[in-house]
Amino acid sequence: MKKSIIITGGAGFIGSHVVRLFVNKYPEYRIINVDKLTYAGNLANLKDIEDKPNYRFVRADICDFDTIYALMQEEHVTGVIHLAAESHVDRSIKDPFTFARTNVMGTLSMLQAAKLYWEALPEKYEGKRFYHISTDEVYGALEIEHPEILFTEETKYNPHSPYSASKASSDHFVRAFHDTYGMPTIVTNCSNNYGPYQFPEKLIPLFINNIRHRKPLPVYGKGENVRDWLFVEDHARAIDIIFHKGVIAETYNIGGFNEWRNIDIIKTVIKTVDRLLGRPEGADLDLITFVTDRAGHDMRYAIDSRKLQRELGWEPSLQFEEGIERTVRWYLENQEWLDNITSGDYEKYYDDMYKNR
Ligand code: NAD
Ligand code: TYD
């Protein structure tokens, strides 16, 4: 059976890396990128592959069950890699409804469409796969005082933000579809990603852009919160391996064993930007501005990804220093991509482009 895969959220940060990897690596597959193009979706992320014969873009809302179901029938879909989501914690604090709608109801809509479509086929779930991409934030927060404790696949869910609560809920629905209907599902929970094409509301691209323009860098609280950073291409590679070799109904944690305090990562980013722009290294440290902490700010995330290493042979390929260097260089060399987003021009471009469709 020819593989025909819907990748949701393919115009976003991680999704665009996954789409690119699959389109280039598997010319024999059909890759259908389903994305609503919210503020976070940007087709400029996929310019290099948009004309490939095995690629199709469909602008659709994952909550629109009828459209998704019809697309599955039309494209004879055999697999789903589900990344579409509202993904920014600060936005979830201001607008939790949108997060529940897209992350919970949208995931349910994808599950139900796949279930109805696959169950009606003679071979039913054979050769099918529904792969849900989730976050380590569902596990809650770890303590700085206990660096030996990491999130494992057995860690109890304990989400604190509306974002992580909505992702936790979607994970439960995915597992419930396996347990109740026998749907071939897989869930992975990954740590913080960084790299090219990340929307500049997230820490690293926001700060690179601000440093370039010598704008203040708003550090929440004391900057002591810890995150475990993974280069986005390593995440995409893990998704490829897990989609093909992962065991149905299993959960895999994905992380870089790469914990950093925010303030340390910020100083590293500042020095890297300064060096690459030819400024004295550290000249922009004075941009650091401590601001009121994020409500409910999780202190520490850290992933134990040994199961994935042991069972499927994946491990991160990039040292953090090299990843940060590549990332900073990419944003500095792609200032136009950043400017389009920060000026809002790209949203107008899509509105014009799709107005008459
Ligand atoms: P992103 O915000 O950059 O992209 C999300 C994409 O989903 C956008 O293209 C957007 O247009 C699309 N989208 C949003 N709502 C939609 C809807 N209703 N219908 C169709 N498309 C819609 O997000 P990201 O950082 O690339 O994250 C992708 C996935 O990975 C999310 O599920 C997120 O929870 C998960 N994740 C992210 C990280 C991280 O560090 N960024 C870490 C672990 C897991
Ligand atoms: P973020 O990139 O929003 O990812 P997440 O909240 O999903 O981990 O933030 C990473 C860390 O950086 C987090 O501890 C919050 C902090 N942060 C700031 O201090 N200032 C900022 O302007 C942003 C966006 C984040």
CSV table of N, CA, C and O in Angstrom, one decimal, residues 208-209 212-213 277 329-342:
chain,number,residue,atom,x,y,z
A,208,ILE,N,17.1,36.8,19.8
A,208,ILE,CA,18.0,37.1,18.7
A,208,ILE,C,17.6,38.4,18.0
A,208,ILE,O,18.4,39.3,17.7
A,209,ASN,N,16.3,38.4,17.7
A,209,ASN,CA,15.8,39.6,17.0
A,209,ASN,C,16.0,40.9,17.8
A,209,ASN,O,16.4,41.9,17.3
A,212,ARG,N,19.6,42.0,17.9
A,212,ARG,CA,20.0,42.6,16.7
A,212,ARG,C,19.6,44.1,16.6
A,212,ARG,O,20.3,45.0,16.2
A,213,HIS,N,18.3,44.3,17.1
A,213,HIS,CA,17.8,45.7,17.0
A,213,HIS,C,18.0,46.5,18.3
A,213,HIS,O,17.5,47.6,18.5
A,277,LEU,N,27.8,39.6,14.6
A,277,LEU,CA,27.5,40.9,14.0
A,277,LEU,C,28.7,41.8,14.1
A,277,LEU,O,28.6,43.0,13.7
A,329,ARG,N,23.0,32.2,13.4
A,329,ARG,CA,23.5,32.5,12.0
A,329,ARG,C,22.3,32.5,11.1
A,329,ARG,O,22.1,33.4,10.2
A,330,TRP,N,21.4,31.5,11.2
A,330,TRP,CA,20.2,31.4,10.3
A,330,TRP,C,19.3,32.7,10.5
A,330,TRP,O,18.9,33.3,9.5
A,331,TYR,N,19.0,33.0,11.7
A,331,TYR,CA,18.1,34.2,11.9
A,331,TYR,C,18.8,35.5,11.4
A,331,TYR,O,18.1,36.3,10.8
A,332,LEU,N,20.1,35.6,11.6
A,332,LEU,CA,20.8,36.8,11.1
A,332,LEU,C,20.8,36.9,9.6
A,332,LEU,O,20.7,37.9,9.0
A,333,GLU,N,20.9,35.7,9.0
A,333,GLU,CA,21.0,35.7,7.5
A,333,GLU,C,19.6,35.7,6.9
A,333,GLU,O,19.4,35.9,5.7
A,334,ASN,N,18.5,35.5,7.7
A,334,ASN,CA,17.2,35.5,7.1
A,334,ASN,C,16.3,36.6,7.8
A,334,ASN,O,15.2,36.3,8.2
A,335,GLN,N,16.9,37.8,7.8
A,335,GLN,CA,16.3,38.9,8.5
A,335,GLN,C,14.9,39.2,7.8
A,335,GLN,O,14.0,39.6,8.5
A,336,GLU,N,14.9,38.9,6.5
A,336,GLU,CA,13.6,39.2,5.8
A,336,GLU,C,12.5,38.4,6.3
A,336,GLU,O,11.3,38.8,6.4
A,337,TRP,N,12.8,37.1,6.6
A,337,TRP,CA,11.8,36.2,7.1
A,337,TRP,C,11.2,36.7,8.4
A,337,TRP,O,10.0,36.8,8.6
A,338,LEU,N,12.2,37.2,9.3
A,338,LEU,CA,11.7,37.7,10.6
A,338,LEU,C,11.0,39.0,10.4
A,338,LEU,O,9.9,39.3,11.0
A,339,ASP,N,11.5,39.9,9.5
A,339,ASP,CA,10.8,41.2,9.3
A,339,ASP,C,9.4,41.0,8.8
A,339,ASP,O,8.5,41.7,9.2
A,340,ASN,N,9.2,40.1,7.8
A,340,ASN,CA,7.9,39.8,7.3
A,340,ASN,C,6.9,39.5,8.4
A,340,ASN,O,5.7,39.9,8.4
A,341,ILE,N,7.4,38.6,9.3
A,341,ILE,CA,6.5,38.2,10.4
A,341,ILE,C,6.2,39.3,11.4
A,341,ILE,O,5.1,39.6,11.8
A,342,THR,N,7.3,40.0,11.8
A,342,THR,CA,7.1,41.0,12.8
A,342,THR,C,6.4,42.2,12.3
A,342,THR,O,5.7,42.9,13.1
